[in-house]
CSV table of C-alpha atoms in Angstrom, one decimal:
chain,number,residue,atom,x,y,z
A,1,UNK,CA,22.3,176.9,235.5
A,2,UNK,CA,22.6,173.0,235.3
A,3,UNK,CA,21.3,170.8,238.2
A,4,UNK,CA,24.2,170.4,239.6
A,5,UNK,CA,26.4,173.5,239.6
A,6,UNK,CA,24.9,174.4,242.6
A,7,UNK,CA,27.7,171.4,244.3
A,8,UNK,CA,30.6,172.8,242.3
A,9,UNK,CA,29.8,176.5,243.4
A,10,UNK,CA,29.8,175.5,247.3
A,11,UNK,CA,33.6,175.3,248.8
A,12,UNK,CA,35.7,172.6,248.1
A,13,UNK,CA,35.7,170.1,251.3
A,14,UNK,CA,38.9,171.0,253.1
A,15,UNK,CA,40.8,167.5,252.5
A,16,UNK,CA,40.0,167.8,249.2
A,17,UNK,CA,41.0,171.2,248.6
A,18,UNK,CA,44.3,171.9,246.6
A,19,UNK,CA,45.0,174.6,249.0
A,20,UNK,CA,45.0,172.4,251.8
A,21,UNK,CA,47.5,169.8,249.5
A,22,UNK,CA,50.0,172.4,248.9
A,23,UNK,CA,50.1,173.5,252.3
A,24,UNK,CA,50.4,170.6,254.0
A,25,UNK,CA,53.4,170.0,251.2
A,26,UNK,CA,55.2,172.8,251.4
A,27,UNK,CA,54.5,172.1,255.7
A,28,UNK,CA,55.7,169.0,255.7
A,29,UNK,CA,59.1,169.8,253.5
A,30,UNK,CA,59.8,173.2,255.4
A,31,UNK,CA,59.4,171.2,258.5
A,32,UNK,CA,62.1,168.6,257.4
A,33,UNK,CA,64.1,171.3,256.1
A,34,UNK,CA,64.3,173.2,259.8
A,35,UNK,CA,64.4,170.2,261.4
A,36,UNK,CA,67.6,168.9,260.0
A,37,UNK,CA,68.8,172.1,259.8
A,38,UNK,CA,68.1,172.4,263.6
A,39,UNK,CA,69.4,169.4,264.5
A,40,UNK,CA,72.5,169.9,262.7
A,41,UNK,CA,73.1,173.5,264.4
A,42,UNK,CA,71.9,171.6,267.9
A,43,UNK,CA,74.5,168.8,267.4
A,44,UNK,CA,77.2,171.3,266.2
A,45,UNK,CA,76.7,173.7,269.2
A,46,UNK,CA,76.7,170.6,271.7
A,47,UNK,CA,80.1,169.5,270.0
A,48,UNK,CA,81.2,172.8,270.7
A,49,UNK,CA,80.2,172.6,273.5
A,50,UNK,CA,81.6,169.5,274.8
A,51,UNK,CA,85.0,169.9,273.5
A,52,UNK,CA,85.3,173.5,275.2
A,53,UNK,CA,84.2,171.4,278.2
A,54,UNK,CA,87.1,168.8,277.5
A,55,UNK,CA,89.8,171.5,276.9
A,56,UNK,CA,89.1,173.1,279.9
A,57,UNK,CA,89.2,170.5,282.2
A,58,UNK,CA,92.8,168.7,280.3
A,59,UNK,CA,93.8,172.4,280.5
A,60,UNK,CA,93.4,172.3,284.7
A,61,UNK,CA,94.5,169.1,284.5
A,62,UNK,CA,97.8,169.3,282.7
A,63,UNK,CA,98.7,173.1,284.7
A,64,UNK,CA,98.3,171.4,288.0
A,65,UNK,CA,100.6,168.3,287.1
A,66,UNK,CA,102.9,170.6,285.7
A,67,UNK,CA,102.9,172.2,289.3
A,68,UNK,CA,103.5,169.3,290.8
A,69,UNK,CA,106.3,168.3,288.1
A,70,UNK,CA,107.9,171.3,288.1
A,71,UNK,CA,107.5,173.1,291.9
A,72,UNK,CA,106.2,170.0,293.5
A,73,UNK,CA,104.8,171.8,297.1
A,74,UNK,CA,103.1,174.6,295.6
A,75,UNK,CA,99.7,172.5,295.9
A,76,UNK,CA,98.0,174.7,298.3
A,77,UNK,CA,98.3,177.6,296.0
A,78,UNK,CA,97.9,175.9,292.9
A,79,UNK,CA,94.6,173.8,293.4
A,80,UNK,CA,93.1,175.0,296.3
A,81,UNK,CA,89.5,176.5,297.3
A,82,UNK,CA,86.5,175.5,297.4
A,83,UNK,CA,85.4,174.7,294.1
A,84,UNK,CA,88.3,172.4,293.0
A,85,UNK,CA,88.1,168.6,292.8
A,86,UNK,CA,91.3,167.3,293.0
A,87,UNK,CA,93.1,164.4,294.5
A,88,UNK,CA,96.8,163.1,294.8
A,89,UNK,CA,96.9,159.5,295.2
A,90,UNK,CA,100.2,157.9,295.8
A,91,UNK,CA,101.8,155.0,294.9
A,92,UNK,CA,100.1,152.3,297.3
A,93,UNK,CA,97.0,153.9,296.3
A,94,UNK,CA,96.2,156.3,299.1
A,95,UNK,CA,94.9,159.3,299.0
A,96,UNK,CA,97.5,162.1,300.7
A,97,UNK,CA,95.6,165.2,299.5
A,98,UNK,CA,92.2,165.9,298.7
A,99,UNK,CA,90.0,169.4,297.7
A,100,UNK,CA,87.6,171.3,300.2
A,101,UNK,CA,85.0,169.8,298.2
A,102,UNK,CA,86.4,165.7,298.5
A,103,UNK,CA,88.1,166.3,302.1
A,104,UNK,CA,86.0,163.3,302.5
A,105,UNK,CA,88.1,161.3,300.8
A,106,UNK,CA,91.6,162.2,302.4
A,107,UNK,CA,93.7,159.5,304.3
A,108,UNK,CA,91.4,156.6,302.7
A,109,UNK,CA,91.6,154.5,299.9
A,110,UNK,CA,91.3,155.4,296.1
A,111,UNK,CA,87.6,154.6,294.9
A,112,UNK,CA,87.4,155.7,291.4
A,113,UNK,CA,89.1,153.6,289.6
A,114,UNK,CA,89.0,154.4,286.0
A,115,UNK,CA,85.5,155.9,286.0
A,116,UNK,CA,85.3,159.2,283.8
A,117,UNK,CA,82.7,160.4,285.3
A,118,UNK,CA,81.7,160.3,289.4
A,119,UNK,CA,78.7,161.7,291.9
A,120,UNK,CA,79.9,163.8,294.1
A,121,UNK,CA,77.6,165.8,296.6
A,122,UNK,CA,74.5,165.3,293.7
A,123,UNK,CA,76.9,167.0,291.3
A,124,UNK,CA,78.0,164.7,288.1
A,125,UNK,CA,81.9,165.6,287.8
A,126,UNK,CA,83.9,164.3,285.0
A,127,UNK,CA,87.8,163.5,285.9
A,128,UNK,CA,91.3,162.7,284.4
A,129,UNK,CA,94.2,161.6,285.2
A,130,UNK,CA,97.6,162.8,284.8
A,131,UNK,CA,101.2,161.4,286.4
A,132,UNK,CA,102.4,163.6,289.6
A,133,UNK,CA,105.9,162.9,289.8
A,134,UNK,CA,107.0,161.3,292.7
A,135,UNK,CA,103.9,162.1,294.3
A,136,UNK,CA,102.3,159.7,292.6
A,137,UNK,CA,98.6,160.3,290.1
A,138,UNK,CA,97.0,163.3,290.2
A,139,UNK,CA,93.1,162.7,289.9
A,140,UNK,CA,91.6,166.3,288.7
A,141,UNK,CA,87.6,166.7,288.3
A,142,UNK,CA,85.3,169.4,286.8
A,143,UNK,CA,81.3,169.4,287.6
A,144,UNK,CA,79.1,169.1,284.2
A,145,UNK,CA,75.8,170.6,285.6
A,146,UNK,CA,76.6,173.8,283.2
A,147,UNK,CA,77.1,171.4,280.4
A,148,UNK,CA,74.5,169.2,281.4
A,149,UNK,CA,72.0,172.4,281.7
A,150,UNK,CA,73.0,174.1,277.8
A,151,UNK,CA,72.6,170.3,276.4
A,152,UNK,CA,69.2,170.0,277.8
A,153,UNK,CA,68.1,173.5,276.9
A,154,UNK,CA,68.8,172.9,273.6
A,155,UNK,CA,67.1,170.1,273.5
A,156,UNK,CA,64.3,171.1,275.2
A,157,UNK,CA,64.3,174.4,272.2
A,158,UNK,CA,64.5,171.3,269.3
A,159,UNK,CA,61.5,169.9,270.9
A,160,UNK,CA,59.5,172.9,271.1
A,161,UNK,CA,60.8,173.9,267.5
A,162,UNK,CA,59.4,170.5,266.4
A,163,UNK,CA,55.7,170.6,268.1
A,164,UNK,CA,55.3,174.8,266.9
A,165,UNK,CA,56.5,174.5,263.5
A,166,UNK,CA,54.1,172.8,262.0
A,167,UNK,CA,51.1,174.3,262.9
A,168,UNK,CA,52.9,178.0,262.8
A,169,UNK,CA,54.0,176.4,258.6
A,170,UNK,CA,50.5,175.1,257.7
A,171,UNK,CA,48.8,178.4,258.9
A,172,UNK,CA,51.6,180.3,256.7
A,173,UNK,CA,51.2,177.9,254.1
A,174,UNK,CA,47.6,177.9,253.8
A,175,UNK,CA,47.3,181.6,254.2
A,176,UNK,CA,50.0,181.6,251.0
A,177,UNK,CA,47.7,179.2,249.5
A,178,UNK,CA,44.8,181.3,249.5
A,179,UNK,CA,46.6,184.1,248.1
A,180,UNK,CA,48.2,182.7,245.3
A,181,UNK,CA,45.4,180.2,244.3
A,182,UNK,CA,42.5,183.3,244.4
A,183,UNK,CA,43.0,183.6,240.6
A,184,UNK,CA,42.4,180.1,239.9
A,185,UNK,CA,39.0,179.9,242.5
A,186,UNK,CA,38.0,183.1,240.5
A,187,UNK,CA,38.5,181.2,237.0
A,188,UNK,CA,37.0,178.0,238.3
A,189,UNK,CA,33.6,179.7,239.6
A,190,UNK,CA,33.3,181.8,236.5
A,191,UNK,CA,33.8,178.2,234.4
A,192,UNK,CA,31.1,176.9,236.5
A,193,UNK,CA,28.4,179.2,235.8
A,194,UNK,CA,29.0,178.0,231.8
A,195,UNK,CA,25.5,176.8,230.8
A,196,UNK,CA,26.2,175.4,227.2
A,197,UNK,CA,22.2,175.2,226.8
A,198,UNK,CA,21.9,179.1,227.4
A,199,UNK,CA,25.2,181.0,226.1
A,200,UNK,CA,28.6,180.2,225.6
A,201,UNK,CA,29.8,183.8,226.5
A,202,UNK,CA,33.7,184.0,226.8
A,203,UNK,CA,35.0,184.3,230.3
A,204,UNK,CA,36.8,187.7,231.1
A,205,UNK,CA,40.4,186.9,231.0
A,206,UNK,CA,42.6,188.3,234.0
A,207,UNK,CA,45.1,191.2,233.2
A,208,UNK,CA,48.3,189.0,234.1
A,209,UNK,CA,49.4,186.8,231.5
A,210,UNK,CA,49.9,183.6,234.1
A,211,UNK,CA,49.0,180.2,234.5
A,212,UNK,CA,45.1,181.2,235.1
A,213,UNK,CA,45.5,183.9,232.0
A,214,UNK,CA,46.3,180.6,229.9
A,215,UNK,CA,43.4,177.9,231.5
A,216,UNK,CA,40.8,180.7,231.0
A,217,UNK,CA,41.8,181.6,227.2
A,218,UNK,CA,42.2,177.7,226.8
A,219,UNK,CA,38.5,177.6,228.2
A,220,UNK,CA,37.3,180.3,225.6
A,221,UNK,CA,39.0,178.4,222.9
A,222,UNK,CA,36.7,175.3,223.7
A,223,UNK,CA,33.4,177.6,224.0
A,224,UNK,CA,34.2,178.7,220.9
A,225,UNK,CA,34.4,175.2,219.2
A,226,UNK,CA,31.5,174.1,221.7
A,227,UNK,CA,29.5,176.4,220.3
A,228,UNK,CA,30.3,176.1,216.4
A,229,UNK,CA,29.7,172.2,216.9
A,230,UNK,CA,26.3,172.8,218.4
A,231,UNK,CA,25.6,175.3,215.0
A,232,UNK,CA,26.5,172.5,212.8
A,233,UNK,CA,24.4,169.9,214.9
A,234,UNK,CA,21.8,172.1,215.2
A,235,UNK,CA,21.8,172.8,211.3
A,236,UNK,CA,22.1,168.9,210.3
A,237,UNK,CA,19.6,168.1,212.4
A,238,UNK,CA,17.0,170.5,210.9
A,239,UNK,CA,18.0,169.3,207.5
A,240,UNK,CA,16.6,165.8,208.8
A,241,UNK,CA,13.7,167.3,210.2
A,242,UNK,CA,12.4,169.2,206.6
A,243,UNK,CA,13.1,165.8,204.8
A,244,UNK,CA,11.4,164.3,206.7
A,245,UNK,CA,8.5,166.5,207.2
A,246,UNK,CA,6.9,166.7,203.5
A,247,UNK,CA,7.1,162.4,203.4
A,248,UNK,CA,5.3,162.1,206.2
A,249,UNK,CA,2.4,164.5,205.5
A,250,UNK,CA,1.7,162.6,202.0
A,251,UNK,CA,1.7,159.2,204.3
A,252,UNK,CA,-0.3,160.7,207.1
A,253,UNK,CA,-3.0,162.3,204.1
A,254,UNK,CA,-2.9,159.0,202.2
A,255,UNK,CA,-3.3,156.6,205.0
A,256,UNK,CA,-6.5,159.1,206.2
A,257,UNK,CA,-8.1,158.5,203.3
A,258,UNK,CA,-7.3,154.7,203.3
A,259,UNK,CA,-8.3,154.1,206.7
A,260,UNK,CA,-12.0,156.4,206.0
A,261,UNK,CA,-12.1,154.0,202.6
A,262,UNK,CA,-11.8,151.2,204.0
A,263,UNK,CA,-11.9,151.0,207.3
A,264,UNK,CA,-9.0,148.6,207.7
A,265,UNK,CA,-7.3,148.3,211.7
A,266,UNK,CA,-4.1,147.9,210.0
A,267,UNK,CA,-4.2,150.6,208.5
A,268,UNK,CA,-5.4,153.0,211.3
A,269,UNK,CA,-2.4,151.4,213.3
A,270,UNK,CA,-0.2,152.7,210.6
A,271,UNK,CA,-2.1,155.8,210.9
A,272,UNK,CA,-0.8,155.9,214.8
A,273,UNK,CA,2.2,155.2,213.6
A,274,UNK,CA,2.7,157.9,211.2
A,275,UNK,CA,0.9,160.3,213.9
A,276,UNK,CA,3.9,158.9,215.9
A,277,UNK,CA,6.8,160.0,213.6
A,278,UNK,CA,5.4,163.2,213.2
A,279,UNK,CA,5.3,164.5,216.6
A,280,UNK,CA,9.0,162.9,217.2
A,281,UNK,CA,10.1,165.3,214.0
A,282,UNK,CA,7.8,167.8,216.1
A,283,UNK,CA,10.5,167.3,219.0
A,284,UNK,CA,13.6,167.1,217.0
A,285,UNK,CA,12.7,170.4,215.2
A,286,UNK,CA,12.3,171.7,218.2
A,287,UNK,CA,15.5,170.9,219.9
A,288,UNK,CA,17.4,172.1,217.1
A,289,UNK,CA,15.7,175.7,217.4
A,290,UNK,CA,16.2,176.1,220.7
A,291,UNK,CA,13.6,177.3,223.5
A,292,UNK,CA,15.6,181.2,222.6
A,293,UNK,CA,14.2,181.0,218.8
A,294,UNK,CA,10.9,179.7,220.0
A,295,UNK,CA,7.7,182.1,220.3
A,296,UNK,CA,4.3,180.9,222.1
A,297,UNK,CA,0.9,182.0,220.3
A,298,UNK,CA,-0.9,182.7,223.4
A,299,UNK,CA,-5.1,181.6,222.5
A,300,UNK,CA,-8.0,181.7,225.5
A,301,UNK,CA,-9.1,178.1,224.0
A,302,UNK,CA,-11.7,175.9,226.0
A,303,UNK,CA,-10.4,173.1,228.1
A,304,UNK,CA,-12.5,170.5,225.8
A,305,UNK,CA,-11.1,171.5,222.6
A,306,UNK,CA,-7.6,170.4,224.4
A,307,UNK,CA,-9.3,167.2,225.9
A,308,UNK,CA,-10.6,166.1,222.2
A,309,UNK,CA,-6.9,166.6,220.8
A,310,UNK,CA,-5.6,164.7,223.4
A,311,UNK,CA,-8.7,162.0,222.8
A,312,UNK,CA,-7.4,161.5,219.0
A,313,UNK,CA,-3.9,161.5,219.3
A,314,UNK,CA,-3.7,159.2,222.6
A,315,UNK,CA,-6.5,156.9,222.6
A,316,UNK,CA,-7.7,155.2,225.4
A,317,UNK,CA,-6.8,157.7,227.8
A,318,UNK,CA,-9.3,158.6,230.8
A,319,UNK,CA,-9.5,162.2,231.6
A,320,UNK,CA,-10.6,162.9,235.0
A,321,UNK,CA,-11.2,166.6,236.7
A,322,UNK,CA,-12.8,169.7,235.6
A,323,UNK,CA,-12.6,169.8,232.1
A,324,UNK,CA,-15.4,172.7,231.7
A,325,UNK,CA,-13.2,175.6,232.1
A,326,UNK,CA,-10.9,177.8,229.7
A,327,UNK,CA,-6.9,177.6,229.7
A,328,UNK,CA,-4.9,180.5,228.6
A,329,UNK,CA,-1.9,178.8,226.4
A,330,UNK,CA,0.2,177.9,223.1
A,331,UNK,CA,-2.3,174.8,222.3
A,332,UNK,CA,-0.3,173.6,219.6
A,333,UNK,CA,2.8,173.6,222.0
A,334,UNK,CA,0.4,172.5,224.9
A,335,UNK,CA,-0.9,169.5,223.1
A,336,UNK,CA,2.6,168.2,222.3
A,337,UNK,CA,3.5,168.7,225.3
A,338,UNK,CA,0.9,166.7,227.0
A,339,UNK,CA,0.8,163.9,224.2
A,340,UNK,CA,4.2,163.4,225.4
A,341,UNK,CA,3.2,162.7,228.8
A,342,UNK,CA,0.0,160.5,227.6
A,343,UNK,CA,2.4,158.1,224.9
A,344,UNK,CA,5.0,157.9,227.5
A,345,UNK,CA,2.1,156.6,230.2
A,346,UNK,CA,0.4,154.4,227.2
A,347,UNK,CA,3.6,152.7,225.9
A,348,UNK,CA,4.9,152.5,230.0
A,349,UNK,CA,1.5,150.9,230.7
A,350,UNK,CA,0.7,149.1,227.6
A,351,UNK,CA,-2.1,148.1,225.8
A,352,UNK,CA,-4.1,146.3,229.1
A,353,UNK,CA,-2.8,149.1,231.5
A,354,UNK,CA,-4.3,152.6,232.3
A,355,UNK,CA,-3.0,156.3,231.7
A,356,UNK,CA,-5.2,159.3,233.2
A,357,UNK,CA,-4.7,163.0,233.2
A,358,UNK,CA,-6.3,165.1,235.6
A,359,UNK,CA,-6.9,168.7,235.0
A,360,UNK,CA,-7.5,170.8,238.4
A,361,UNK,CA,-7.3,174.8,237.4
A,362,UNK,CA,-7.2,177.4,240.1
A,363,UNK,CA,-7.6,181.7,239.4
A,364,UNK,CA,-3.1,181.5,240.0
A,365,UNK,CA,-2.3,178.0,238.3
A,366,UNK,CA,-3.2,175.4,236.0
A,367,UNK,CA,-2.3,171.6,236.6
A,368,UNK,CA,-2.4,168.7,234.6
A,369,UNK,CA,-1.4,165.5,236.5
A,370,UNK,CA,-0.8,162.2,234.2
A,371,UNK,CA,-0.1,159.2,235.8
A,372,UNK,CA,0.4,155.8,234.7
A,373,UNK,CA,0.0,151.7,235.7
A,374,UNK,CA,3.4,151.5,234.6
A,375,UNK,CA,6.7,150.1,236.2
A,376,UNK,CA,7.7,153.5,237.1
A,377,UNK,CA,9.9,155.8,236.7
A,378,UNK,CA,14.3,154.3,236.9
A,379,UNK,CA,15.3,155.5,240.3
A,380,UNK,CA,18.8,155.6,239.1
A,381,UNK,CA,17.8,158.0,236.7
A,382,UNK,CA,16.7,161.1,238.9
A,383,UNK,CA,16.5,164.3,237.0
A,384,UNK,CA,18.2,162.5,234.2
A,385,UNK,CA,15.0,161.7,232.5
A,386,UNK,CA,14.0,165.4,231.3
A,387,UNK,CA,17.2,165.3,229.5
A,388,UNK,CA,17.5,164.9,225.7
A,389,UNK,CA,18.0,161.7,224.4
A,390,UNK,CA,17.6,160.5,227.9
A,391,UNK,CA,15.0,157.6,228.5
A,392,UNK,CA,14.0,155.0,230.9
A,393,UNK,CA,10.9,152.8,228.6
A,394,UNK,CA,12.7,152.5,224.9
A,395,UNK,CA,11.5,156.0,223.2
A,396,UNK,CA,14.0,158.5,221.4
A,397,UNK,CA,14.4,160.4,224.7
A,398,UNK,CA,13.0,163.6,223.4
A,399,UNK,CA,9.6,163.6,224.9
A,400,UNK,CA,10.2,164.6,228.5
A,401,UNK,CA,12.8,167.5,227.5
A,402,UNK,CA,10.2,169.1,225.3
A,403,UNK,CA,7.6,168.9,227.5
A,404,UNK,CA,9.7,170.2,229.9
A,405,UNK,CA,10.9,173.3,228.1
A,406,UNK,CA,7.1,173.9,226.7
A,407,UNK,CA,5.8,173.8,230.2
A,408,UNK,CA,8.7,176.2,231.1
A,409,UNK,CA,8.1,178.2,228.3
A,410,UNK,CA,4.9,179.4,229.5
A,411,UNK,CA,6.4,180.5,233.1
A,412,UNK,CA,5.0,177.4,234.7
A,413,UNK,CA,7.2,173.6,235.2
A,414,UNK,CA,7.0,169.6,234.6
A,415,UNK,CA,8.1,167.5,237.7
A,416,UNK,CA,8.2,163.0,237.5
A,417,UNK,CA,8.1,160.9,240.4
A,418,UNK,CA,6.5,157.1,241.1
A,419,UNK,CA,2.8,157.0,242.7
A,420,UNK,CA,2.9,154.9,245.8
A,421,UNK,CA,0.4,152.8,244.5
A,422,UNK,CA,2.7,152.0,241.1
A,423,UNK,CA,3.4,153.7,238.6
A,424,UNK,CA,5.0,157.0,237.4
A,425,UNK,CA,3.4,160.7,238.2
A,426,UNK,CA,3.9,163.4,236.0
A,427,UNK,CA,2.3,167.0,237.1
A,428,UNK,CA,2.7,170.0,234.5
A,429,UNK,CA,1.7,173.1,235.7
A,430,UNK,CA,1.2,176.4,233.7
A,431,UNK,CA,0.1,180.0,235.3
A,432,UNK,CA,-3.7,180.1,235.6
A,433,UNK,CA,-5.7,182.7,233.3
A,434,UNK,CA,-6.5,185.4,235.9
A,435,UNK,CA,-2.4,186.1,235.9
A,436,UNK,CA,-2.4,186.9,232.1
A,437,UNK,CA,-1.9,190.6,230.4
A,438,UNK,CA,-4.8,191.5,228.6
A,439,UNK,CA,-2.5,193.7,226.7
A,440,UNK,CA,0.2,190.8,226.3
């Protein structure tokens, strides 16, 4: 698994989750939905209301004018009792007859006016008027605490409708969410454990033919081409590698004998140089096997015969530790990986600066440390620098990830960092000889 699947395999952050989106969505539009929808069955049941209310009270109104119209002295009868508000004001304004309820205002003056509605004994009562006959204006009231009660339950329901809903339609919403986006999780965690440097396995396709069906069969489609692009990469680049290789071991044999003819520094430089090239083609070939195709050819070989490989291929380099001991390993593989290391440090140093490697062996674990007077390793650069082609001081890039995958390739690892007195730190560590299988 890459470096960082391990953040794309945790749970999506809640305000970044698409479950959470589509929740809130469908939330907020279900909410504006009910609410109109509420509001317009609210406002059509107080209409209703209201002209029930009206039609009642013109109803009273116009029956007891039509009394007094039509009867005139059935008044008693007609608009009586103790619930009535009623009042006969006569032509100069008086008030000759009044309800139980407004006996109060009997005998006096009228006070109204044209007011609709009126207090009366902590009751809001709405009035009309209609024309008594020659008993003058009949003044008939109805109390609106019923209609003032329905209006402000409904509202009071609209209200709570309006606070509830929404948490009540996320919860449903996310829950819905979660159901119908389990398919996609599923597909995006199984794309997330693709390592394109391991296998490029198709993805088991789900047995509904949906929108998941289609992004994980679009997925294989691209493993597929993925993986024939990395064939014919692989291919071309070993192609380079063997023309390469046969050129450079007739320059590295002639420039041997020219440098023990003639002993020229030029020509030993060039020696270095071709020494250079040959271990980069090292890497390349490498990378285009593969660690998979790659077998080690595990030797017991002294620690010295390692140290005086190192010696010719990165001169100048101080070796420090216990050298004296034996290290079970691939040495061919174990040199390159540790010239790596040392031409890193040398051309991170350069030619005034220092690179040592320190060799401390235990019965579980061998480490080699190499550090440098170098700059140091690119902080921006992280983990970055043991990928291919990846490289913080000028050089191809291939160094690192070899050594890397050698180190890894005998069950052990290679870390970087920056030594706090300057410089980088590399520490390569291999399984120590007592852990080897005779039989192995």
């Amino acid at each position: 698994m890459t470096p960082g699947a391990g953040l794309y395999s945790a749970r999506v952050a809640w305000r970044h989750s698409l479950r959470f989106r589509l929740a809130l969505t469908y939330s907020a539009l279900a909410l504006a939905l009910i609410a109109l929808m509420t509001l317009g069955v609210v406002l059509l049941l107080l209409g209703s209301m209201e002209r029930q209310f009206v039609d009642r009270l013109n109803e009273r109104a116009d029956t007891l004018a039509g009394a007094f119209t039509n009867t005139g002295g059935g008044l008693g009868s007609t608009a009586g009792g103790a619930g009535a508000y009623t009042l006969v004001v006569n032509p100069a304004g008086q008030v000759t007859y009044a309800s139980p309820a407004l006996r109060d205002y009997q005998d006096t003056g009228y006070v109204f006016g044209d007011l609709a509605r009126v207090p009366v004994q902590n009751t809001t009562v709405r009035a009309v008027k209609r024309k008594a006959g020659d008993y003058g204006t009949l003044w008939v009231g109805l109390p609106e605490d019923d209609l003032l009660a329905a209006r402000q339950s409904a509202l009071s329901a609209l209200l709570l409708a309006l606070i509830v809903a929404p948490a009540v339609l996320l919860l449903t919403g996310w829950w819905v969410g979660r159901q119908a986006l389990t398919g996609l999780e599923a597909a995006a965690n199984l794309a997330d454990r693709i390592d394109p440097t391991h296998s490029l396995s198709p993805l088991p396709l789900p047995a509904r033919e949906d929108e998941v069906h289609r992004l994980l069969a679009a997925i294989n489609r691209l493993l597929v081409r993925i993986e024939a692009g990395q064939a014919r990469e692989k291919q071309l680049l070993g192609q380079i590698v063997h023309e390469l290789g046969a050129p450079l071991t007739v320059l590295k044999a002639s420039l041997k004998r020219a440098e023990d003819r003639t002993g020229d520094a030029e020509v030993a430089r060039a020696a270095l140089v071709a020494d250079e090239l040959t271990f980069t083609t090292q890497d390349l070939m490498q990378l285009a096997r593969g660690q998979l195709e790659l077998k080690l050819a595990w030797h017991y070989i002294p620690a010295r015969t390692l140290q005086g490989r190192l010696d010719r291929l990165v001169p100048g380099t101080q070796f420090l530790g216990n050298w004296a001991g034996g290290i079970l390993c691939d040495p061919d593989r174990l040199t390159q990986a540790l010239r790596n290391l040392l031409a890193n440090g040398r051309r991170a140093a350069g030619p005034e600066g220092t690179v040592t490697i320190t060799l401390a062996e235990t019965p579980e674990q061998v480490t080699f440390t190499v550090q440098d007077s170098g700059p140091g390793l690119p902080p921006e650069l992280g983990e970055q620098i043991f990928e291919p082609f990846v490289s913080g001081a000028g050089s191809s890039g291939l160094g690192l990830s070899v050594s890397r995958q050698i180190a890894r390739m005998h069950g052990g690892d290679l870390s970087g960092a920056n030594s706090p007195q300057g410089g980088a730190v590399f520490t390569l560590t291999i399984p120590g000889a007592a852990l080897g299988d005779e039989d192995d």
